XYZ file of C-alpha atoms in Angstrom:
737
model
C 165.124 24.608 100.264
C 164.232 21.907 97.757
C 161.409 22.277 95.259
C 159.416 19.593 97.128
C 159.794 21.516 100.398
C 158.710 24.739 98.688
C 155.698 22.889 97.310
C 154.672 21.747 100.794
C 154.999 25.297 102.112
C 152.633 26.402 99.357
C 150.038 23.765 100.296
C 150.799 21.177 97.594
C 150.894 17.497 98.545
C 153.644 15.043 97.622
C 151.250 13.393 95.162
C 150.547 16.732 93.511
C 154.231 17.643 93.368
C 155.007 14.318 91.696
C 152.214 14.940 89.163
C 153.658 18.378 88.361
C 157.130 16.906 87.816
C 155.627 14.195 85.598
C 153.741 16.798 83.550
C 156.687 19.168 83.145
C 159.299 16.389 82.873
C 161.396 18.498 85.251
C 161.197 20.132 88.648
C 159.181 23.360 88.674
C 160.634 26.702 89.729
C 159.063 28.835 92.473
C 156.898 30.803 90.064
C 155.483 27.618 88.547
C 154.883 26.104 91.977
C 152.974 29.259 92.971
C 150.755 28.898 89.908
C 149.954 25.284 90.720
C 149.427 26.030 94.416
C 146.563 28.440 93.702
C 145.083 26.644 90.693
C 145.169 23.278 92.439
C 143.726 24.644 95.670
C 140.279 23.354 96.522
C 138.800 26.788 95.838
C 139.911 26.748 92.195
C 140.191 23.063 91.321
C 137.309 21.377 93.190
C 139.605 18.384 93.559
C 137.635 17.057 96.537
C 134.224 17.580 94.982
C 134.368 17.104 91.192
C 133.442 13.437 91.294
C 130.378 14.104 93.452
C 129.244 17.197 91.540
C 128.829 15.062 88.410
C 125.661 13.703 90.034
C 123.822 16.982 89.442
C 121.321 17.246 86.576
C 122.745 20.036 84.408
C 120.776 19.876 81.157
C 117.314 20.983 80.165
C 115.423 22.491 77.225
C 115.993 26.030 78.498
C 119.670 25.649 79.461
C 121.937 27.609 77.112
C 125.102 27.313 79.215
C 125.647 24.903 82.079
C 128.488 24.541 84.583
C 132.038 25.243 83.430
C 131.812 28.925 82.492
C 131.778 32.050 84.646
C 128.000 31.704 85.020
C 125.156 29.506 83.854
C 122.641 30.834 81.328
C 119.005 29.868 80.861
C 116.491 30.930 78.204
C 113.466 32.908 79.450
C 111.760 33.521 76.088
C 111.611 36.468 73.675
C 115.239 35.784 72.648
C 116.361 36.774 76.149
C 118.339 34.813 78.703
C 119.322 35.086 82.352
C 122.896 34.506 83.479
C 123.195 33.518 87.133
C 125.794 32.360 89.617
C 126.293 31.837 93.352
C 129.693 32.309 94.980
C 131.053 32.216 98.526
C 133.421 34.614 100.279
C 133.482 32.952 103.679
C 137.075 33.057 104.881
C 137.753 36.641 103.742
C 134.571 37.756 105.514
C 135.782 36.175 108.746
C 138.955 38.276 108.570
C 137.508 41.543 107.256
C 133.711 41.258 107.017
C 133.203 44.580 105.251
C 135.735 44.035 102.458
C 135.108 40.283 102.376
C 131.398 40.712 101.728
C 131.869 43.704 99.410
C 134.418 41.964 97.181
C 132.245 38.851 97.179
C 129.457 40.936 95.648
C 131.939 42.522 93.235
C 133.214 39.152 92.060
C 129.675 37.976 91.413
C 128.916 41.033 89.308
C 132.004 40.418 87.155
C 131.067 36.766 86.652
C 127.785 37.971 85.169
C 128.850 40.829 82.893
C 131.774 38.704 81.695
C 129.096 36.626 79.928
C 127.755 39.710 78.149
C 124.843 40.020 80.585
C 123.917 43.246 82.331
C 123.545 42.590 86.076
C 119.991 43.284 87.260
C 119.830 41.797 90.755
C 121.901 40.665 93.731
C 120.869 38.333 96.540
C 122.760 37.026 99.535
C 122.737 34.152 102.006
C 124.409 34.928 105.339
C 125.225 32.841 108.424
C 126.646 34.162 111.690
C 126.946 33.183 115.329
C 124.194 34.278 117.688
C 123.904 37.991 118.321
C 124.700 37.753 122.025
C 128.316 37.208 120.905
C 130.132 40.514 120.286
C 132.203 39.175 117.384
C 129.132 37.686 115.704
C 127.357 41.039 115.923
C 130.409 42.796 114.484
C 130.686 40.335 111.578
C 126.959 40.606 110.858
C 126.892 44.404 110.972
C 129.993 44.889 108.824
C 129.166 42.199 106.242
C 125.702 43.649 105.675
C 127.226 47.130 105.323
C 129.801 45.841 102.830
C 127.145 44.201 100.648
C 124.893 47.257 100.796
C 127.583 49.838 100.112
C 128.992 47.926 97.134
C 125.671 47.112 95.473
C 124.217 50.561 96.132
C 127.284 52.316 94.708
C 127.351 50.279 91.518
C 123.624 50.632 90.933
C 122.514 46.978 91.065
C 119.593 46.311 93.442
C 119.870 43.755 96.239
C 116.410 42.227 96.002
C 116.447 39.272 98.375
C 118.339 36.959 100.645
C 118.355 35.234 103.991
C 120.130 35.620 107.331
C 120.554 32.918 109.989
C 122.212 32.975 113.377
C 123.528 29.845 115.062
C 126.421 28.863 117.315
C 127.841 26.605 114.599
C 128.772 29.706 112.570
C 130.362 31.594 115.466
C 133.944 30.972 114.352
C 133.308 30.668 110.622
C 130.594 32.890 109.162
C 129.174 32.194 105.722
C 128.762 34.932 103.132
C 127.260 33.684 99.868
C 126.270 36.058 97.065
C 124.064 35.468 94.041
C 123.842 37.638 90.959
C 121.609 37.603 87.887
C 121.982 39.408 84.590
C 120.012 39.667 81.362
C 121.435 39.102 77.896
C 120.035 38.591 74.360
C 120.859 35.162 72.974
C 123.104 36.566 70.262
C 125.158 38.657 72.716
C 126.340 35.813 74.973
C 130.143 35.820 75.333
C 132.196 32.864 76.537
C 135.584 32.834 78.250
C 137.685 31.224 75.488
C 141.091 32.226 74.149
C 140.254 31.292 70.569
C 142.119 32.285 67.428
C 145.895 31.797 67.292
C 147.604 35.175 67.045
C 144.776 37.077 68.719
C 145.700 39.581 71.405
C 145.397 38.995 75.154
C 144.679 42.193 77.098
C 144.316 43.069 80.765
C 141.735 45.787 81.420
C 140.441 47.658 84.444
C 142.333 48.551 87.598
C 146.067 48.237 88.200
C 147.502 45.134 89.907
C 148.751 45.227 93.495
C 149.705 42.817 96.220
C 146.239 42.605 97.792
C 144.661 39.193 97.567
C 147.930 37.218 97.532
C 147.250 33.479 97.869
C 143.568 34.253 98.447
C 142.426 31.048 96.742
C 144.736 28.977 98.931
C 143.550 30.854 102.023
C 139.957 30.004 101.110
C 140.958 26.327 100.899
C 142.076 25.881 104.495
C 140.599 25.992 107.959
C 140.514 29.190 109.948
C 143.014 28.728 112.718
C 144.622 30.894 115.312
C 147.560 31.325 113.014
C 145.740 32.490 109.915
C 142.499 34.138 111.001
C 144.235 37.475 111.310
C 146.188 37.013 108.101
C 145.941 40.170 106.073
C 147.634 39.258 102.804
C 144.755 37.249 101.312
C 142.355 40.187 101.569
C 141.130 41.875 98.431
C 140.098 45.521 98.570
C 137.083 46.498 96.506
C 136.259 49.784 94.787
C 132.595 49.793 93.680
C 132.975 52.979 91.668
C 135.835 51.418 89.714
C 133.685 48.311 89.262
C 130.874 50.478 87.853
C 133.325 51.966 85.344
C 134.568 48.489 84.452
C 131.056 47.145 84.003
C 129.987 49.945 81.688
C 133.211 49.713 79.672
C 132.766 45.938 79.312
C 129.109 46.255 78.311
C 130.185 48.667 75.558
C 133.090 46.430 74.541
C 130.983 43.311 74.345
C 128.798 44.815 71.621
C 131.763 44.588 69.244
C 132.035 41.615 66.887
C 135.831 41.487 67.227
C 135.679 40.483 70.907
C 136.642 36.789 71.098
C 136.429 36.034 74.832
C 136.291 37.654 78.266
C 137.201 36.277 81.690
C 136.913 37.744 85.160
C 140.106 37.917 87.208
C 138.748 36.562 90.461
C 140.386 33.836 92.510
C 144.021 33.339 91.395
C 143.947 36.441 89.207
C 146.005 36.395 86.005
C 146.940 32.732 86.215
C 143.347 31.519 86.478
C 142.009 33.776 83.724
C 144.776 32.931 81.256
C 144.986 29.193 81.908
C 141.212 28.676 81.958
C 140.512 30.609 78.751
C 143.379 28.859 76.981
C 142.301 25.404 78.186
C 138.671 25.909 77.116
C 139.837 26.720 73.584
C 142.530 24.022 73.463
C 145.144 26.745 72.916
C 148.050 28.346 74.734
C 148.802 31.915 75.836
C 152.105 33.762 76.034
C 152.231 36.831 78.298
C 154.810 39.313 79.570
C 154.118 40.268 83.188
C 156.279 43.397 82.903
C 153.529 44.897 80.727
C 150.839 44.512 83.412
C 149.907 47.898 84.977
C 151.134 47.684 88.568
C 150.012 49.598 91.611
C 152.850 48.406 93.856
C 156.579 48.706 93.201
C 158.972 45.879 92.427
C 156.332 43.169 92.083
C 157.781 39.767 91.305
C 156.357 37.668 88.450
C 154.646 35.231 90.822
C 153.024 38.140 92.673
C 151.642 39.585 89.455
C 150.369 36.182 88.367
C 148.480 35.252 91.552
C 147.386 38.687 92.823
C 143.633 38.923 93.359
C 143.367 42.688 93.005
C 139.796 43.549 92.168
C 138.073 45.209 89.201
C 140.200 43.543 86.479
C 139.290 41.479 83.407
C 141.063 39.448 80.754
C 139.956 40.253 77.202
C 140.766 38.287 74.035
C 140.330 40.368 70.864
C 141.068 39.881 67.210
C 144.548 41.063 66.257
C 144.519 44.666 65.074
C 141.750 45.887 67.405
C 143.908 46.649 70.420
C 143.584 50.425 69.971
C 139.802 50.081 69.719
C 139.776 48.405 73.133
C 142.023 51.099 74.596
C 139.727 53.877 73.366
C 136.722 52.346 75.120
C 138.534 51.862 78.405
C 140.293 55.225 78.308
C 136.846 56.822 78.083
C 136.042 55.158 81.403
C 139.437 56.102 82.904
C 140.654 52.494 82.989
C 143.779 50.707 81.814
C 143.710 48.476 78.746
C 147.027 46.894 77.848
C 148.023 44.118 75.490
C 150.307 41.820 77.430
C 150.031 38.565 75.546
C 149.092 36.517 72.499
C 147.081 33.358 71.855
C 149.354 30.504 70.756
C 148.770 27.027 69.347
C 151.055 25.028 71.640
C 148.783 24.685 74.689
C 151.347 26.307 76.990
C 150.952 29.161 79.437
C 154.275 30.879 78.845
C 155.258 33.685 81.224
C 157.872 36.250 80.257
C 159.405 39.131 82.151
C 160.810 41.814 79.856
C 160.993 39.286 77.049
C 162.713 36.539 79.065
C 160.877 33.283 79.806
C 160.478 32.834 83.580
C 157.831 30.105 83.624
C 156.185 27.671 81.221
C 153.482 25.105 82.003
C 150.650 23.419 80.073
C 147.529 25.565 80.488
C 145.277 22.504 80.651
C 147.293 21.045 83.535
C 146.740 24.199 85.587
C 143.059 24.463 84.749
C 142.098 20.819 85.055
C 145.081 18.575 85.698
C 144.891 18.332 89.487
C 144.736 14.734 90.790
C 141.119 14.170 91.781
C 140.723 13.057 95.382
C 138.147 10.475 96.441
C 137.714 11.030 100.136
C 136.576 8.478 102.666
C 132.910 8.866 103.533
C 131.539 7.679 106.887
C 128.122 8.183 108.467
C 128.540 10.334 111.607
C 127.826 8.605 114.894
C 125.923 11.632 116.173
C 123.043 10.815 113.811
C 122.136 7.825 115.993
C 121.894 10.049 119.063
C 119.370 12.516 117.698
C 116.210 10.514 118.163
C 113.762 11.687 120.827
C 110.420 10.418 122.087
C 108.422 13.592 121.476
C 105.424 12.203 123.373
C 107.372 12.741 126.601
C 107.715 16.481 125.915
C 104.934 18.365 127.744
C 102.457 20.221 125.543
C 102.768 23.943 126.321
C 99.780 25.473 128.043
C 100.274 28.991 126.658
C 100.400 28.801 122.868
C 100.259 32.593 122.562
C 103.506 32.831 124.480
C 105.166 30.246 122.214
C 104.047 32.110 119.101
C 105.442 35.432 120.332
C 108.707 33.826 121.446
C 109.138 32.305 117.981
C 108.444 35.657 116.307
C 111.115 37.140 118.560
C 113.781 34.738 117.292
C 116.198 36.419 114.844
C 115.927 33.403 112.516
C 112.179 33.943 112.131
C 111.768 37.660 112.813
C 111.608 40.394 110.211
C 114.883 41.008 108.360
C 113.908 44.572 107.485
C 116.865 45.885 109.510
C 119.043 44.139 106.896
C 117.314 44.726 103.578
C 116.479 48.367 104.264
C 120.216 49.025 103.985
C 120.046 47.903 100.353
C 118.740 49.801 97.351
C 116.033 47.444 96.118
C 114.534 49.434 93.285
C 117.416 51.001 91.343
C 116.899 50.149 87.687
C 113.110 50.276 88.200
C 112.702 46.565 87.504
C 111.784 45.390 90.998
C 108.082 44.541 91.350
C 108.195 42.618 94.664
C 110.837 43.792 97.131
C 112.319 41.819 100.062
C 109.904 40.647 102.725
C 107.821 38.229 100.653
C 108.712 34.678 99.588
C 110.676 35.710 96.503
C 111.674 38.863 94.679
C 109.896 39.553 91.394
C 111.399 41.665 88.614
C 109.882 42.790 85.321
C 111.676 42.184 82.043
C 111.423 45.520 80.307
C 110.083 45.481 76.768
C 108.075 42.300 77.417
C 105.146 41.116 79.529
C 107.442 38.662 81.265
C 108.853 38.681 84.742
C 111.284 36.624 86.780
C 111.185 35.557 90.405
C 114.354 34.799 92.357
C 115.102 33.370 95.772
C 118.020 31.963 97.747
C 117.392 29.405 100.497
C 119.176 27.046 102.861
C 118.697 25.168 106.122
C 121.916 23.883 107.682
C 120.068 22.521 110.693
C 117.981 20.132 108.598
C 121.154 19.051 106.769
C 122.846 18.378 110.102
C 119.958 16.189 111.262
C 119.610 14.371 107.920
C 121.933 15.455 105.079
C 119.940 13.725 102.353
C 116.494 14.955 103.397
C 117.960 18.370 104.178
C 119.320 18.645 100.636
C 115.934 17.719 99.190
C 114.165 20.219 101.414
C 116.279 23.165 100.302
C 115.462 22.600 96.631
C 111.789 21.995 97.428
C 111.550 25.162 99.525
C 113.285 27.315 96.916
C 110.911 26.047 94.231
C 107.943 26.563 96.560
C 109.002 30.179 97.180
C 108.930 30.815 93.440
C 105.644 29.019 92.875
C 103.780 30.970 95.583
C 105.038 34.102 93.818
C 103.439 32.941 90.558
C 106.618 31.799 88.801
C 107.561 28.499 87.198
C 110.985 27.290 88.473
C 113.452 26.828 85.592
C 117.025 26.597 86.927
C 119.169 26.789 90.043
C 122.647 27.740 91.175
C 124.103 26.306 94.363
C 126.539 27.309 97.093
C 127.859 24.250 98.942
C 129.365 25.182 102.316
C 130.912 22.417 104.409
C 133.674 21.696 106.890
C 136.943 19.848 106.237
C 136.427 17.229 103.474
C 139.390 15.258 104.799
C 137.175 14.228 107.709
C 135.041 11.231 106.640
C 131.986 12.443 108.557
C 132.081 15.812 106.794
C 132.491 14.163 103.405
C 129.474 11.978 104.151
C 127.438 15.118 104.859
C 128.631 16.617 101.581
C 127.832 13.533 99.499
C 124.387 12.999 100.993
C 123.440 16.663 100.696
C 124.445 16.617 97.021
C 122.402 13.445 96.505
C 119.374 15.118 98.097
C 119.819 18.290 96.064
C 120.273 16.255 92.877
C 117.250 14.012 93.378
C 114.950 16.923 94.162
C 116.258 19.067 91.291
C 115.874 16.191 88.831
C 112.320 15.323 89.889
C 111.190 18.951 89.967
C 112.767 19.582 86.560
C 115.120 22.324 87.753
C 118.672 21.800 86.385
C 121.805 22.978 88.191
C 123.510 25.447 85.812
C 126.243 26.910 88.019
C 127.526 26.942 91.551
C 130.337 26.972 94.043
C 131.891 24.671 96.646
C 133.392 26.035 99.859
C 135.144 23.507 102.102
C 137.221 23.931 105.257
C 134.633 26.091 107.008
C 135.917 25.231 110.447
C 137.334 27.177 113.337
C 139.520 26.075 116.235
C 136.681 24.287 117.975
C 133.934 23.275 115.588
C 132.771 22.906 112.002
C 129.720 24.637 110.610
C 126.501 22.792 110.046
C 126.522 21.344 106.509
C 125.074 24.383 104.783
C 124.238 24.139 101.087
C 122.221 27.050 99.728
C 120.187 27.155 96.552
C 119.536 30.201 94.406
C 116.645 29.552 92.057
C 115.115 31.348 89.088
C 111.482 31.235 88.036
C 109.704 32.749 85.026
C 106.314 34.480 84.878
C 104.709 34.675 81.427
C 102.841 37.743 82.686
C 104.518 39.681 85.487
C 101.180 41.276 86.433
C 100.012 37.835 87.597
C 102.556 37.667 90.414
C 101.423 36.845 93.921
C 102.550 37.876 97.412
C 102.152 36.493 100.924
C 100.077 39.258 102.546
C 96.415 38.713 103.364
C 94.578 41.372 101.368
C 90.847 41.405 101.723
C 88.496 41.017 104.660
C 86.256 38.017 104.155
C 88.631 36.014 101.956
C 88.658 32.316 102.723
C 92.008 30.867 103.837
C 92.912 27.350 102.738
C 95.733 24.922 103.292
C 97.164 23.090 100.281
C 98.760 19.830 101.353
C 98.506 17.902 104.594
C 99.615 18.519 108.155
C 101.949 15.750 109.325
C 103.111 14.396 112.655
C 106.627 15.832 112.377
C 108.024 17.844 115.254
C 111.682 16.833 114.781
C 114.019 19.457 113.412
C 111.675 22.313 114.279
C 112.965 25.659 115.434
C 110.408 25.363 118.237
C 112.321 22.388 119.666
C 115.746 23.773 118.891
C 115.429 27.325 120.162
C 112.661 27.292 122.751
C 113.100 23.860 124.296
C 116.848 23.500 123.603
C 116.292 20.065 122.055
C 118.560 19.234 119.107
C 116.684 16.258 117.741
C 115.525 14.713 114.523
C 114.514 13.407 112.248
C 114.308 16.390 109.937
C 111.003 16.683 108.087
C 110.738 14.291 105.154
C 110.103 15.558 101.633
C 107.968 13.463 99.288
C 108.977 15.065 95.983
C 106.045 13.590 94.067
C 103.606 15.082 96.570
C 105.619 18.318 96.630
C 105.352 18.691 92.852
C 101.585 18.165 92.903
C 101.119 20.837 95.581
C 103.338 23.271 93.676
C 101.595 22.595 90.359
C 98.208 23.193 91.985
C 99.309 26.450 93.568
C 100.927 27.776 90.383
C 97.934 26.908 88.220
C 95.554 28.546 90.702
C 97.615 31.750 90.678
C 97.816 31.765 86.865
C 94.021 31.364 86.683
C 93.558 34.399 88.907
C 91.945 32.470 91.750
C 94.372 33.487 94.478
C 94.821 36.742 96.417
C 97.792 35.568 98.498
C 100.035 32.540 98.856
C 102.743 31.650 101.352
C 104.672 28.458 102.001
C 105.007 26.882 105.433
C 108.607 26.469 106.581
C 110.442 27.340 109.819
C 108.042 27.890 112.698
C 105.290 25.889 111.037
C 101.675 26.750 110.350
C 101.302 29.315 113.141
C 104.292 31.374 111.989
C 103.150 31.231 108.361
C 99.725 32.580 109.335
C 101.316 35.256 111.512
C 103.535 36.369 108.610
C 100.531 36.644 106.289
C 98.707 38.750 108.891
C 101.714 41.011 109.591
C 102.434 41.571 105.893
C 98.821 42.524 105.209
C 98.185 44.297 108.529
C 94.968 42.340 108.878
C 93.768 39.474 111.061
C 92.710 35.857 110.674
C 90.053 33.748 112.375
C 90.018 30.012 111.962
C 89.408 26.556 113.349
C 91.202 23.268 112.669
C 90.149 19.731 113.583
C 93.247 17.575 114.091
C 94.483 14.528 115.966
C 97.980 15.976 116.178
C 99.417 17.481 119.340
C 98.663 21.228 119.337
C 102.367 22.161 119.288
C 103.051 19.702 116.450
C 100.153 21.079 114.417
C 101.110 24.695 114.994
C 104.922 24.602 115.072
C 105.895 21.363 113.315
C 107.661 21.957 110.004
C 106.168 19.285 107.763
C 106.833 20.044 104.105
C 104.739 20.451 100.946
C 102.234 22.858 102.509
C 101.024 26.242 101.255
C 98.571 28.758 102.722
C 96.393 30.618 100.222
C 93.648 33.220 100.547
C 90.984 33.732 97.914
C 87.480 35.006 97.354
C 84.888 32.513 98.510
C 83.440 32.516 94.980
C 86.687 30.951 93.726
C 86.757 28.107 96.241
C 84.801 25.602 94.150
C 87.102 26.132 91.152
C 90.143 25.628 93.369
C 88.650 22.456 94.850
C 88.047 21.064 91.353
C 91.600 21.885 90.262
C 93.084 20.324 93.405
C 90.986 17.187 92.969
C 92.231 16.761 89.402
C 95.834 17.028 90.610
C 95.366 14.837 93.682
C 96.033 17.619 96.201
C 94.187 17.993 99.498
C 92.565 21.385 100.166
C 91.350 22.309 103.643
C 89.491 25.465 104.636
C 91.115 26.665 107.849
C 89.531 30.096 108.321
C 88.962 33.607 107.008
C 90.771 36.907 106.687
C 89.095 38.895 109.417
C 89.633 41.408 112.214
C 92.889 42.659 113.686
C 94.119 39.545 115.534
C 95.349 36.067 114.695
C 92.725 33.768 116.220
C 92.953 30.003 115.786
C 91.141 27.237 117.640
C 92.341 23.612 117.591
C 89.806 20.870 118.193
C 90.117 17.137 118.735
C 86.887 15.144 118.566
C 84.823 18.296 119.106
C 86.926 19.229 122.130
C 89.053 22.370 122.109
C 92.673 21.485 122.912
C 94.423 24.723 122.018
C 93.858 28.394 121.294
C 95.837 31.246 119.801
C 94.669 34.850 119.975
C 97.293 37.558 119.455
C 96.806 41.062 117.993
C 98.515 41.588 114.637
C 100.006 44.839 115.926
C 101.674 42.957 118.801
C 103.092 40.279 116.489
C 104.459 42.911 114.100
C 106.117 44.841 116.925
C 107.848 41.752 118.304
C 109.029 40.624 114.870
C 110.281 44.059 113.872
C 112.397 44.605 117.006
C 113.839 41.098 117.469
C 117.211 41.627 115.761
C 117.660 45.292 116.627
C 116.850 44.586 120.278
C 119.723 42.112 120.530
C 122.343 44.409 119.004
C 124.495 46.667 121.110
C 125.200 49.055 118.242
């Protein structure tokens, strides 16, 4: 077999093979081709997305480290910073959902403590097929168990997340994890192989054959031929990860540590080539020195293995024994297997003999960038519907209860109760509200974190959908009392080689970028996952946004639950005539139709500023944003969370179902003491935000009357206990196990 044929078998194109030959000035051997095949895969190289990702705003006064490292880092005051990252583990989770999700969480943790930050919180964003499908239920159950078991064992709380079920994810589930860690400014460590002559060490677990070609596997479609492929699967050990984390946290206090890099996708080759390239140096290693779990491993297997719980450490020459002592204490390997060089080459030896030699920079960033064709999908022209022809439902109570019974709206307690939410004693607001809130020990400060996405909106209108995700994430932080400061994204799409998919990707990124820029929330890290397609269909375009907010005083946080009988309930923002894209149409009426709700970012910012200022002034007892399910669902959630009722009346020219279940953006429900209403009205007037009194916290039922020109056109009256029961049992009632 020729080298070109071997390259094709490894997933390299003719163009890429020619570029490799041009770089090396010779044909590569099989080992070298294997290195390029994983490093130039989409998963590692972002060759299909780099050009588009440059559109993101990545700088800001609080950004200490933007994209390009293992995680982004943002200043939160008091000489402290938060490291954060989102990563996907979609394809592995489709093959083995337990290990796929568990190792996804493990990889995220390593990305964080690699930066010198102690992990303090995990979140997740999950997408599966509908629960009436046996495989979807299996994937959901096992993925949740994998996340919970790994995080619980290592002692990092899972404090938030989201779960959606839709037919578009039946063949290709999405498992995205987010992790945050805290680090003093002067303890931040970067992944650079600096200092010629310094030692390159591999620490942690031994290397085996698990995870072979995992990066390449993650860069292709799931097909009948590869969905049962076992070789790309990593196997996680959370207890070993805990040992590794503690050993690394001890190590990173030492001034002689030069750089640290997680061995995630592509294992040794990615960690060595990336650290060398960042420093403009080379690295020479001997693979025979790598601790091996399996017998007779070939050099290419050692180089591309994705065995878990391993790190690359660069230390000043002469401190190798110091590293070994730390890791021996934690019952882990620590072996010098290489040296930093000045020639820019990644040189691979086996027992002292050179078996491969390539420029580190070409592996880490030399892939030919692809500019894909982008074409607006024809289906977008077929999604318009005359909503006036849809009959107005006569029983609004029935609609409300049916929406609360949908897994995408119902309580996710069956999921988050499997996670330890309070280990570390930092968690102030646990899952179930709009965002998690954590205290920063030793200070008055707190942080709020959320992860959000809406693939359906992005399917109906990729640009507006992208804007909406950023706006909603920021809104979730604001209603919790936090100022949004930075975001990390997970961009999940189908095959970028299809022009319609690439159009979705580009427009979503444009929407995300425009909203992030106007709201002043830079993108500091993220992940792209393409080829999320099965044999029959691609997923909805499904970007997710993890966002961080800061509270100057954590005691001034806010939650969604109605708290006090007699409080006045107000609406910030304006109800709009937007029924398209609603879950009411999609799930109850089986109408897939747009347009998705529009987001006016200027108006959105005013509403958020008003809400945040009101919370900071102590005017507000509860706050909750209006998203899926509309106004009625938001009110129901406030009632259920507080176990108390609501009575109100709204005058509106909108159809009753549009008013109640339409998902117009830039709206927030707040409750407050009546004595604070005049102050709120003054604040809102100064900011140009509409405030409407819609009712009062009262009784044990949700009661709402809708009037048009003094005529009642709709009523809702449902006991809170009934709503809570329906919401609580929705997911469990659909599961067979």
